Amino acid sequence: MSTKPAASIKNKPKALIIRAAGTNCDRETVHALELTGAQCQVAHINQLLSGHLRIHPYHLIVFPGGFSYGDDISAGKVLANELRLKLRDQLTRFVESKKLIIGVCNGFQVLVKAGLLPGFEAVDAKQSVTLGLNDSARFQCEWTGLQLETSAATWLKGMPTKFELPIAHGEGKFLTLSPKIMATLKKNKQIVFRYSPVNPNGSQADIAGICNRAGNVLGLMPHPERFVSRYQHPNWTNRPTAGASEWGEGYWFWEKAVNYAKQFVN
């Protein structure tokens, strides 16, 4: 792993951060991406719906966390409907081009309800997974342990396999429509992150994040953009310092994403 941020690398990939009313993690996401070498543009979903902006010039798309449209109906549903009904063709071409789409927390909820995850097809016709109310029946904001699985998201190879990230959600319990869907996710190596050693919300199979079959669409409930510096950890003074870098584990996630996106830069 590198010990310096990749921000000085030339020919930076272009990242599009898509927000809507209620999104509140876009600036942290921009900071993480710029720190790891991307050039960023934040765009309101209306810029895409109006046709003033198209997604094909970008190399990486991120749907950040927050409460898009106040999570009316259910978390992420309104924004997901806009994507599914009005931007399906653009998103299909983007996915088929193997470029990367990431959804964090509310962004993950959006991706599953828009049909971009679990992604058995470029855009699934029917929703087969969801993120439901936590077993605690309350909003949870806490740090949690994670396990990186061997998955179709091979661009994450080299990340720490065990680490911590913060969660902040009320509807983060991962659920599948049937045991067959879960079996397919396991067979296709689409399970990317699991909660470990404690499952904070009751997610099936301890799932914290999944990807599509090709590995280029990924959603996770924990927030890697909130741990790009080791000093963001609440217990940083007691963490091991021997050989430690200045970066939090979330930094490596974004660095891997940006490095993957570089292959599409002309």
Short mmCIF file of N, CA and C in Angstrom, two decimals, residues 167-251:
data_model
loop_
_atom_site.label_atom_id
_atom_site.label_comp_id
_atom_site.label_asym_id
_atom_site.label_seq_id
_atom_site.Cartn_x
_atom_site.Cartn_y
_atom_site.Cartn_z
N ILE A 167 -21.28 3.48 10.79
CA ILE A 167 -22.58 3.36 10.14
C ILE A 167 -23.47 4.48 10.67
N ALA A 168 -24.48 4.85 9.88
CA ALA A 168 -25.44 5.88 10.29
C ALA A 168 -26.71 5.67 9.49
N HIS A 169 -27.57 4.76 9.96
CA HIS A 169 -28.77 4.45 9.20
C HIS A 169 -29.86 3.87 10.11
N GLY A 170 -31.08 4.01 9.63
CA GLY A 170 -32.23 3.39 10.29
C GLY A 170 -32.78 2.22 9.51
N GLU A 171 -32.48 2.20 8.20
CA GLU A 171 -32.93 1.12 7.31
C GLU A 171 -31.71 0.52 6.62
N GLY A 172 -30.98 -0.31 7.35
CA GLY A 172 -29.76 -0.89 6.81
C GLY A 172 -29.73 -2.39 6.83
N LYS A 173 -30.83 -3.02 7.22
CA LYS A 173 -30.90 -4.47 7.33
C LYS A 173 -31.05 -5.08 5.94
N PHE A 174 -30.00 -5.76 5.47
CA PHE A 174 -30.01 -6.34 4.13
C PHE A 174 -30.88 -7.59 4.12
N LEU A 175 -31.81 -7.63 3.16
CA LEU A 175 -32.76 -8.74 3.04
C LEU A 175 -32.88 -9.16 1.58
N THR A 176 -33.04 -10.46 1.36
CA THR A 176 -33.27 -10.97 0.01
C THR A 176 -34.71 -11.46 -0.11
N LEU A 177 -35.20 -11.47 -1.34
CA LEU A 177 -36.58 -11.89 -1.59
C LEU A 177 -36.78 -13.36 -1.28
N SER A 178 -35.74 -14.17 -1.46
CA SER A 178 -35.86 -15.61 -1.26
C SER A 178 -34.49 -16.23 -1.00
N PRO A 179 -34.45 -17.44 -0.44
CA PRO A 179 -33.17 -18.13 -0.27
C PRO A 179 -32.43 -18.33 -1.59
N LYS A 180 -33.16 -18.43 -2.69
CA LYS A 180 -32.52 -18.60 -4.00
C LYS A 180 -31.68 -17.38 -4.37
N ILE A 181 -32.18 -16.19 -4.04
CA ILE A 181 -31.42 -14.97 -4.32
C ILE A 181 -30.13 -14.95 -3.50
N MET A 182 -30.22 -15.33 -2.24
CA MET A 182 -29.02 -15.38 -1.41
C MET A 182 -28.02 -16.39 -1.96
N ALA A 183 -28.51 -17.54 -2.38
CA ALA A 183 -27.63 -18.56 -2.95
C ALA A 183 -26.94 -18.05 -4.20
N THR A 184 -27.67 -17.28 -5.00
CA THR A 184 -27.08 -16.73 -6.23
C THR A 184 -26.01 -15.70 -5.91
N LEU A 185 -26.26 -14.86 -4.92
CA LEU A 185 -25.25 -13.88 -4.50
C LEU A 185 -23.96 -14.58 -4.06
N LYS A 186 -24.10 -15.65 -3.31
CA LYS A 186 -22.93 -16.39 -2.86
C LYS A 186 -22.22 -17.07 -4.02
N LYS A 187 -22.98 -17.67 -4.91
CA LYS A 187 -22.39 -18.37 -6.06
C LYS A 187 -21.62 -17.42 -6.96
N ASN A 188 -22.17 -16.22 -7.17
CA ASN A 188 -21.55 -15.24 -8.05
C ASN A 188 -20.47 -14.40 -7.37
N LYS A 189 -20.21 -14.67 -6.10
CA LYS A 189 -19.25 -13.90 -5.31
C LYS A 189 -19.61 -12.42 -5.30
N GLN A 190 -20.87 -12.14 -5.06
CA GLN A 190 -21.35 -10.76 -5.04
C GLN A 190 -21.39 -10.16 -3.64
N ILE A 191 -21.10 -10.94 -2.61
CA ILE A 191 -21.03 -10.42 -1.26
C ILE A 191 -19.64 -9.85 -1.04
N VAL A 192 -19.55 -8.55 -0.81
CA VAL A 192 -18.25 -7.86 -0.73
C VAL A 192 -17.82 -7.62 0.70
N PHE A 193 -18.74 -7.15 1.52
CA PHE A 193 -18.43 -6.84 2.92
C PHE A 193 -19.44 -7.53 3.84
N ARG A 194 -18.93 -8.03 4.96
CA ARG A 194 -19.79 -8.56 6.02
C ARG A 194 -19.44 -7.85 7.32
N TYR A 195 -20.46 -7.69 8.17
CA TYR A 195 -20.22 -7.18 9.52
C TYR A 195 -19.52 -8.27 10.33
N SER A 196 -18.48 -7.88 11.05
CA SER A 196 -17.73 -8.85 11.86
C SER A 196 -16.92 -8.10 12.92
N PRO A 197 -16.97 -8.52 14.18
CA PRO A 197 -17.59 -9.74 14.68
C PRO A 197 -19.06 -9.58 15.06
N VAL A 198 -19.59 -8.35 15.03
CA VAL A 198 -20.97 -8.11 15.47
C VAL A 198 -21.79 -7.58 14.31
N ASN A 199 -22.99 -8.13 14.16
CA ASN A 199 -23.95 -7.65 13.16
C ASN A 199 -24.82 -6.58 13.83
N PRO A 200 -24.72 -5.31 13.42
CA PRO A 200 -25.41 -4.25 14.16
C PRO A 200 -26.88 -4.08 13.84
N ASN A 201 -27.34 -4.64 12.71
CA ASN A 201 -28.71 -4.32 12.27
C ASN A 201 -29.57 -5.52 11.88
N GLY A 202 -29.01 -6.73 11.96
CA GLY A 202 -29.78 -7.92 11.64
C GLY A 202 -29.72 -8.35 10.19
N SER A 203 -28.82 -7.78 9.39
CA SER A 203 -28.71 -8.13 7.98
C SER A 203 -28.51 -9.63 7.79
N GLN A 204 -29.19 -10.18 6.78
CA GLN A 204 -29.01 -11.58 6.45
C GLN A 204 -27.55 -11.85 6.11
N ALA A 205 -27.04 -12.97 6.62
CA ALA A 205 -25.67 -13.40 6.35
C ALA A 205 -24.65 -12.32 6.72
N ASP A 206 -25.02 -11.42 7.62
CA ASP A 206 -24.13 -10.35 8.09
C ASP A 206 -23.69 -9.42 6.96
N ILE A 207 -24.47 -9.30 5.91
CA ILE A 207 -24.05 -8.56 4.72
C ILE A 207 -24.08 -7.06 4.95
N ALA A 208 -22.94 -6.41 4.67
CA ALA A 208 -22.81 -4.96 4.77
C ALA A 208 -22.67 -4.30 3.41
N GLY A 209 -22.34 -5.09 2.38
CA GLY A 209 -22.18 -4.53 1.04
C GLY A 209 -22.13 -5.62 -0.01
N ILE A 210 -22.68 -5.32 -1.18
CA ILE A 210 -22.67 -6.28 -2.29
C ILE A 210 -22.26 -5.56 -3.57
N CYS A 211 -21.98 -6.34 -4.61
CA CYS A 211 -21.70 -5.79 -5.93
C CYS A 211 -22.53 -6.53 -6.96
N ASN A 212 -22.54 -6.02 -8.19
CA ASN A 212 -23.22 -6.73 -9.27
C ASN A 212 -22.35 -7.89 -9.76
N ARG A 213 -22.84 -8.63 -10.72
CA ARG A 213 -22.11 -9.82 -11.19
C ARG A 213 -20.75 -9.48 -11.74
N ALA A 214 -20.65 -8.31 -12.41
CA ALA A 214 -19.39 -7.91 -13.02
C ALA A 214 -18.44 -7.24 -12.03
N GLY A 215 -18.94 -6.85 -10.86
CA GLY A 215 -18.10 -6.24 -9.84
C GLY A 215 -17.90 -4.74 -9.97
N ASN A 216 -18.57 -4.11 -10.95
CA ASN A 216 -18.34 -2.67 -11.15
C ASN A 216 -19.47 -1.78 -10.63
N VAL A 217 -20.48 -2.37 -10.01
CA VAL A 217 -21.49 -1.61 -9.27
C VAL A 217 -21.46 -2.14 -7.84
N LEU A 218 -21.23 -1.26 -6.89
CA LEU A 218 -21.04 -1.70 -5.50
C LEU A 218 -21.80 -0.79 -4.56
N GLY A 219 -22.47 -1.40 -3.60
CA GLY A 219 -23.16 -0.65 -2.56
C GLY A 219 -22.78 -1.16 -1.19
N LEU A 220 -22.64 -0.25 -0.23
CA LEU A 220 -22.35 -0.65 1.14
C LEU A 220 -23.01 0.34 2.10
N MET A 221 -23.41 -0.15 3.25
CA MET A 221 -24.05 0.71 4.24
C MET A 221 -23.06 1.53 5.06
N PRO A 222 -21.91 0.98 5.49
CA PRO A 222 -20.95 1.81 6.23
C PRO A 222 -20.36 2.92 5.36
N HIS A 223 -19.78 3.92 6.02
CA HIS A 223 -19.32 5.14 5.36
C HIS A 223 -17.79 5.20 5.25
N PRO A 224 -17.20 4.77 4.13
CA PRO A 224 -15.74 4.88 4.00
C PRO A 224 -15.25 6.32 3.88
N GLU A 225 -16.11 7.24 3.42
CA GLU A 225 -15.70 8.64 3.28
C GLU A 225 -15.54 9.33 4.63
N ARG A 226 -16.02 8.69 5.70
CA ARG A 226 -15.91 9.28 7.03
C ARG A 226 -14.69 8.76 7.81
N PHE A 227 -13.85 7.99 7.13
CA PHE A 227 -12.65 7.48 7.79
C PHE A 227 -11.48 7.45 6.80
N VAL A 228 -11.13 8.62 6.30
CA VAL A 228 -9.98 8.72 5.40
C VAL A 228 -8.73 9.17 6.13
N SER A 229 -8.88 9.65 7.34
CA SER A 229 -7.75 10.02 8.19
C SER A 229 -7.81 9.19 9.47
N ARG A 230 -6.67 8.72 9.93
CA ARG A 230 -6.66 7.91 11.16
C ARG A 230 -7.20 8.69 12.34
N TYR A 231 -7.15 10.02 12.26
CA TYR A 231 -7.59 10.87 13.38
C TYR A 231 -9.11 10.99 13.45
N GLN A 232 -9.81 10.45 12.46
CA GLN A 232 -11.28 10.46 12.51
C GLN A 232 -11.83 9.32 13.36
N HIS A 233 -10.99 8.37 13.71
CA HIS A 233 -11.45 7.28 14.57
C HIS A 233 -11.55 7.78 16.01
N PRO A 234 -12.65 7.51 16.71
CA PRO A 234 -12.84 8.04 18.06
C PRO A 234 -11.82 7.53 19.06
N ASN A 235 -11.16 6.42 18.73
CA ASN A 235 -10.18 5.84 19.65
C ASN A 235 -8.78 5.87 19.04
N TRP A 236 -8.52 6.91 18.21
CA TRP A 236 -7.26 6.91 17.46
C TRP A 236 -6.03 6.96 18.36
N THR A 237 -6.16 7.56 19.53
CA THR A 237 -4.98 7.67 20.41
C THR A 237 -4.56 6.32 20.98
N ASN A 238 -5.47 5.35 20.99
CA ASN A 238 -5.17 4.03 21.56
C ASN A 238 -4.94 2.97 20.49
N ARG A 239 -5.04 3.36 19.23
CA ARG A 239 -4.81 2.39 18.16
C ARG A 239 -3.31 2.20 17.95
N PRO A 240 -2.89 1.04 17.43
CA PRO A 240 -1.46 0.80 17.21
C PRO A 240 -0.84 1.87 16.32
N THR A 241 0.35 2.32 16.68
CA THR A 241 1.02 3.37 15.91
C THR A 241 2.24 2.85 15.15
N ALA A 242 2.77 1.71 15.54
CA ALA A 242 3.96 1.17 14.87
C ALA A 242 3.64 0.86 13.41
N GLY A 243 4.31 1.54 12.53
CA GLY A 243 4.11 1.30 11.10
C GLY A 243 2.81 1.85 10.56
N ALA A 244 2.06 2.57 11.37
CA ALA A 244 0.75 3.08 10.93
C ALA A 244 0.93 4.28 10.01
N SER A 245 0.05 4.38 9.02
CA SER A 245 0.05 5.54 8.14
C SER A 245 -0.90 6.59 8.70
N GLU A 246 -0.97 7.72 8.02
CA GLU A 246 -1.87 8.78 8.43
C GLU A 246 -3.31 8.51 8.00
N TRP A 247 -3.51 7.48 7.20
CA TRP A 247 -4.82 7.29 6.57
C TRP A 247 -5.68 6.29 7.34
N GLY A 248 -6.98 6.56 7.33
CA GLY A 248 -7.94 5.60 7.86
C GLY A 248 -8.25 4.56 6.80
N GLU A 249 -8.88 3.48 7.22
CA GLU A 249 -9.13 2.38 6.28
C GLU A 249 -10.05 2.78 5.12
N GLY A 250 -10.91 3.77 5.34
CA GLY A 250 -11.75 4.23 4.25
C GLY A 250 -10.95 4.82 3.11
N TYR A 251 -9.78 5.36 3.39
CA TYR A 251 -8.91 5.91 2.35
C TYR A 251 -8.59 4.85 1.30
#
